[in-house]
XYZ file of C-alpha atoms in Angstrom:
352
model
C 115.041 77.908 99.314
C 113.685 80.991 97.925
C 115.560 83.991 99.089
C 112.966 86.730 99.006
C 114.827 89.287 101.190
C 117.378 88.973 98.223
C 114.584 89.427 95.860
C 113.664 92.681 97.570
C 117.071 94.076 97.261
C 117.044 93.447 93.438
C 113.544 94.608 92.872
C 114.411 97.647 94.652
C 117.325 98.179 92.558
C 115.218 97.611 89.376
C 112.528 100.257 90.680
C 115.561 102.899 91.195
C 116.262 102.384 87.544
C 112.666 102.377 86.470
C 110.521 103.911 89.034
C 107.259 103.877 86.830
C 107.271 99.983 86.182
C 103.946 98.788 87.868
C 105.333 95.149 87.468
C 108.269 95.643 89.471
C 106.300 97.040 92.553
C 103.945 94.116 92.118
C 106.757 91.828 92.524
C 108.472 93.444 95.226
C 105.065 93.516 96.914
C 105.046 89.582 96.782
C 108.445 89.433 98.054
C 107.576 91.498 100.969
C 104.431 89.153 101.421
C 106.593 86.153 101.739
C 108.775 87.743 104.405
C 105.751 88.859 106.157
C 106.420 92.582 105.823
C 102.911 93.202 105.062
C 102.895 96.939 105.335
C 105.394 97.363 102.647
C 103.560 94.644 100.798
C 100.538 96.796 100.723
C 102.546 100.148 99.918
C 104.219 98.476 96.962
C 100.868 97.014 95.633
C 99.153 100.478 96.124
C 101.892 101.883 94.248
C 101.867 99.339 91.324
C 97.996 100.374 91.042
C 98.769 104.215 91.040
C 101.005 103.539 88.001
C 98.735 101.010 86.224
C 94.993 100.805 87.241
C 94.770 97.530 84.900
C 97.630 95.641 86.470
C 95.548 92.743 87.897
C 98.255 91.274 90.053
C 98.328 94.568 91.946
C 94.840 93.939 93.076
C 95.690 90.448 94.064
C 98.810 91.589 95.949
C 96.937 94.201 97.916
C 94.117 91.976 98.873
C 96.662 89.371 100.196
C 98.236 92.336 102.226
C 94.825 93.701 103.344
C 93.999 90.182 104.332
C 97.215 89.671 106.348
C 96.822 92.777 108.169
C 93.155 92.131 109.070
C 91.419 94.556 106.913
C 89.004 92.201 105.419
C 86.613 94.587 103.786
C 89.192 96.385 101.732
C 90.776 92.983 100.790
C 87.061 91.925 99.806
C 86.783 95.084 97.338
C 90.221 94.152 95.765
C 89.152 90.413 95.305
C 85.869 91.393 93.929
C 87.897 93.456 91.339
C 89.843 90.444 90.352
C 86.879 88.082 90.011
C 85.140 90.408 87.839
C 87.861 90.567 85.366
C 88.635 86.889 85.629
C 85.426 84.945 86.588
C 86.937 81.751 85.620
C 89.874 82.058 87.957
C 89.451 79.332 90.473
C 91.993 80.577 93.096
C 90.709 84.022 92.807
C 87.142 82.925 93.222
C 88.154 80.609 96.349
C 89.959 83.636 97.981
C 87.137 85.879 97.330
C 84.593 83.517 98.908
C 87.060 82.765 102.080
C 87.306 86.767 102.404
C 83.454 87.188 102.180
C 82.953 84.579 104.661
C 85.333 86.469 107.165
C 83.597 89.574 106.572
C 80.195 88.062 107.296
C 81.533 86.357 110.489
C 83.159 89.715 111.744
C 79.517 91.306 111.336
C 77.993 88.527 113.154
C 80.796 88.818 116.050
C 80.052 92.684 116.373
C 76.539 91.609 116.769
C 76.788 88.990 119.519
C 79.671 90.752 121.374
C 76.987 93.248 122.653
C 74.840 89.959 123.765
C 75.029 89.978 127.582
C 73.362 86.468 127.517
C 76.064 84.901 125.206
C 76.584 81.434 126.746
C 80.139 80.219 127.473
C 81.415 76.837 126.138
C 82.261 76.187 129.798
C 78.485 75.848 130.549
C 78.082 73.258 127.952
C 80.908 70.853 129.294
C 80.613 67.922 131.668
C 84.374 67.246 132.186
C 83.585 64.990 135.246
C 81.859 62.447 133.093
C 84.797 62.305 130.410
C 86.681 59.181 131.249
C 90.388 58.424 130.492
C 90.782 55.219 128.872
C 92.935 52.335 130.498
C 94.996 52.519 127.227
C 96.070 56.055 127.437
C 99.512 56.139 129.064
C 100.254 60.016 128.741
C 100.303 62.835 131.616
C 97.086 63.346 133.854
C 96.655 66.374 135.974
C 96.904 65.235 139.657
C 93.677 65.851 141.379
C 92.735 68.117 138.870
C 95.654 70.374 139.233
C 98.819 71.080 137.035
C 102.155 70.357 138.780
C 105.733 70.589 137.830
C 105.680 66.793 137.288
C 102.722 67.060 135.052
C 104.474 69.847 133.161
C 107.684 67.738 132.460
C 105.723 64.690 131.525
C 103.613 66.833 128.955
C 106.676 68.404 127.363
C 108.135 64.793 126.967
C 104.793 63.330 125.770
C 104.539 66.177 123.085
C 108.369 65.743 121.964
C 107.320 62.176 120.860
C 104.509 63.868 119.040
C 101.623 62.085 121.170
C 98.290 63.847 121.955
C 97.187 64.980 125.326
C 93.932 63.386 126.561
C 90.895 65.633 125.626
C 89.767 65.623 129.161
C 93.145 67.264 130.531
C 93.074 69.746 127.643
C 89.772 70.800 128.704
C 90.730 71.058 132.446
C 93.525 73.401 131.417
C 91.483 75.379 129.258
C 88.759 75.829 131.783
C 91.119 76.651 134.551
C 93.330 79.150 132.500
C 90.169 81.038 131.580
C 89.309 81.435 135.032
C 93.008 82.756 135.921
C 92.839 84.967 132.807
C 89.445 86.557 133.536
C 90.704 87.913 136.764
C 93.608 89.837 135.327
C 93.529 93.503 134.030
C 93.823 94.447 130.387
C 97.230 95.897 131.519
C 99.151 93.797 133.743
C 101.474 95.641 135.993
C 104.316 94.021 137.605
C 107.522 94.864 139.826
C 110.950 93.532 139.496
C 113.687 94.219 142.209
C 117.335 95.222 140.785
C 118.392 91.475 141.359
C 115.641 90.055 139.524
C 115.088 89.340 135.639
C 112.261 88.417 133.296
C 112.537 86.865 129.838
C 110.448 88.312 127.145
C 109.864 85.868 124.137
C 108.297 86.663 120.924
C 106.217 84.848 118.281
C 106.223 81.138 118.700
C 103.730 80.231 115.834
C 103.147 76.480 116.476
C 106.938 75.838 116.816
C 106.850 73.511 119.418
C 110.405 72.471 119.278
C 111.691 76.135 119.133
C 109.641 76.442 122.551
C 111.642 73.404 124.107
C 115.004 74.998 122.811
C 114.035 78.252 124.579
C 113.482 76.425 128.000
C 116.504 74.230 127.369
C 118.820 77.031 126.805
C 117.069 79.737 129.213
C 115.803 77.228 131.887
C 112.320 76.226 132.554
C 109.691 78.509 133.844
C 109.783 78.985 137.569
C 109.281 81.781 140.272
C 112.828 82.805 139.902
C 112.953 82.393 136.410
C 109.915 84.336 135.188
C 108.768 84.582 131.395
C 106.616 86.756 129.431
C 105.501 85.397 126.056
C 104.226 88.425 123.902
C 101.574 86.965 121.625
C 101.173 84.939 118.472
C 101.373 81.573 120.204
C 99.553 79.735 117.483
C 99.185 79.438 113.444
C 101.728 78.669 110.721
C 103.263 75.838 112.555
C 101.955 72.254 112.976
C 102.246 72.116 116.791
C 100.078 75.103 117.824
C 98.065 72.871 120.186
C 100.939 71.672 121.880
C 102.709 75.115 122.214
C 99.592 76.735 123.664
C 98.599 73.972 126.186
C 102.299 74.039 127.270
C 102.168 77.745 127.811
C 98.534 77.544 129.547
C 100.096 74.752 131.812
C 102.795 76.988 132.875
C 100.635 79.843 133.555
C 98.454 77.670 135.912
C 101.791 76.551 137.539
C 103.199 79.939 137.932
C 100.419 82.420 137.735
C 102.390 85.400 139.298
C 105.536 84.471 137.291
C 104.532 83.368 133.827
C 102.670 85.893 131.563
C 100.961 85.467 128.565
C 99.896 88.434 126.145
C 97.393 88.422 123.402
C 98.786 88.978 119.718
C 96.709 89.479 116.464
C 96.776 85.537 115.814
C 94.942 84.799 119.102
C 91.817 85.814 117.127
C 89.073 84.086 115.246
C 89.851 85.371 111.782
C 93.524 84.557 111.834
C 93.228 81.142 113.277
C 90.652 80.455 110.259
C 93.250 81.646 107.745
C 96.600 80.377 109.280
C 95.632 76.845 110.463
C 94.927 76.903 114.063
C 91.180 76.517 113.956
C 91.774 73.427 111.549
C 94.418 71.816 113.834
C 92.256 71.848 116.962
C 89.394 70.587 114.979
C 91.841 67.640 113.407
C 93.155 66.763 116.890
C 90.076 67.555 119.041
C 86.821 68.948 118.270
C 85.045 72.177 117.232
C 83.768 72.616 120.838
C 87.236 72.857 121.948
C 88.245 75.465 119.379
C 85.204 77.733 120.435
C 86.569 77.152 124.188
C 90.053 78.326 122.852
C 88.385 81.366 121.258
C 86.963 82.232 124.527
C 90.088 82.031 126.509
C 92.074 84.161 124.028
C 89.566 86.941 124.626
C 90.842 87.113 128.129
C 94.541 87.274 127.387
C 95.754 90.656 128.797
C 96.715 93.033 126.054
C 99.688 94.699 127.468
C 102.270 94.505 130.403
C 104.252 97.360 132.303
C 107.310 96.714 134.462
C 108.199 99.071 137.377
C 106.196 101.656 135.485
C 108.908 102.006 132.972
C 109.011 99.179 130.372
C 105.725 98.672 128.340
C 105.246 95.287 126.576
C 102.626 94.446 124.061
C 102.455 92.592 120.505
C 101.785 95.736 118.524
C 101.462 99.156 119.789
C 102.165 101.896 117.279
C 98.998 103.580 117.698
C 97.037 105.494 115.001
C 96.346 108.431 117.141
C 98.710 110.189 119.289
C 98.132 110.667 123.184
C 97.185 107.081 123.937
C 97.755 106.601 127.840
C 98.363 103.598 130.103
C 94.991 104.797 131.514
C 93.146 104.415 128.173
C 94.880 100.770 127.740
C 93.487 99.831 131.173
C 90.079 100.915 130.301
C 89.775 98.714 127.374
C 87.121 96.038 127.446
C 89.079 93.168 125.753
C 86.982 90.192 126.238
C 85.813 90.024 122.531
C 87.330 89.913 119.135
C 89.291 92.836 118.034
C 87.650 95.910 116.153
C 88.924 96.889 112.895
C 90.305 100.120 114.399
C 90.992 101.849 117.550
C 93.573 101.210 120.645
C 92.568 97.434 121.044
C 93.231 96.903 117.176
C 96.446 98.734 117.309
C 97.774 96.831 120.322
C 97.573 93.700 118.426
C 98.371 94.987 114.865
C 101.424 97.279 114.159
C 102.616 96.509 110.548
C 104.060 99.569 109.029
C 101.458 100.886 106.639
C 101.193 103.966 104.205
C 99.361 106.822 105.720
């Protein structure tokens, strides 16, 4: 396996000896990209270009950093530079086209976000008419409801890498959307001194890691509450399994199982990092559109006992952001490129 953290150390040592070498900064930028330290990757790529404006890989690295940080317009400018210099570079052209498509989609999303007549996918579904075939032997909701038996059966079914019937998946999505839409943007909870809550970070489609968490720490229950702090999907191959399991527990224990939105619960990240493709492969494009709607209703932060504040990002670009400012955010949308909602989801260190 490639040890990128070690590579960062070696390039850092080389930079100390020769701080004017653009290639060292470009290579360290790549190592930072591989370790998902996107802010540092951006800083190094920018420094490489300050040292040598003609260093083409610097534009490439900076574009990749901007993409990972959700700064798609800035990424597009750098990819444009690469394509102009190397018009026959297939990889550069592909990345430019992908980025251009995302920039156009973001503009479209901004336009429809303000449309009060936007129709929900839920309105186009007829779940009752969906039939579960006789040969399907997997878990089913009991009278349309999630139960503990259903959840234990579901996890076992998923452990065997089998697919939940689409009717059950749609039932979970429709119901969890209803539950999430009733929640405030900032969820406020109280714990007694004798109570605890387990906070979990990114799961990124790693279903077997999720099972391991429950095996080590116990299944969610009213006496064993959890907060999953965003980035449930993308990258891993079992994002559908992870998110439907989490949504199932949210329905089972709405007051004791909490889900907060991360920057990967967004359309652009899902396009780039695999969740959209996974949902379309396992189910349909219509189901991905419903996932997108549900993600928009995920709360952005949680405050415990007025003392502990939990959010996926939260290093605000402006000083003085208050809990009241968070409460007032209208979250039912794709995140903007800047402002408190963006900052709550994104917080990679970046050069100012």
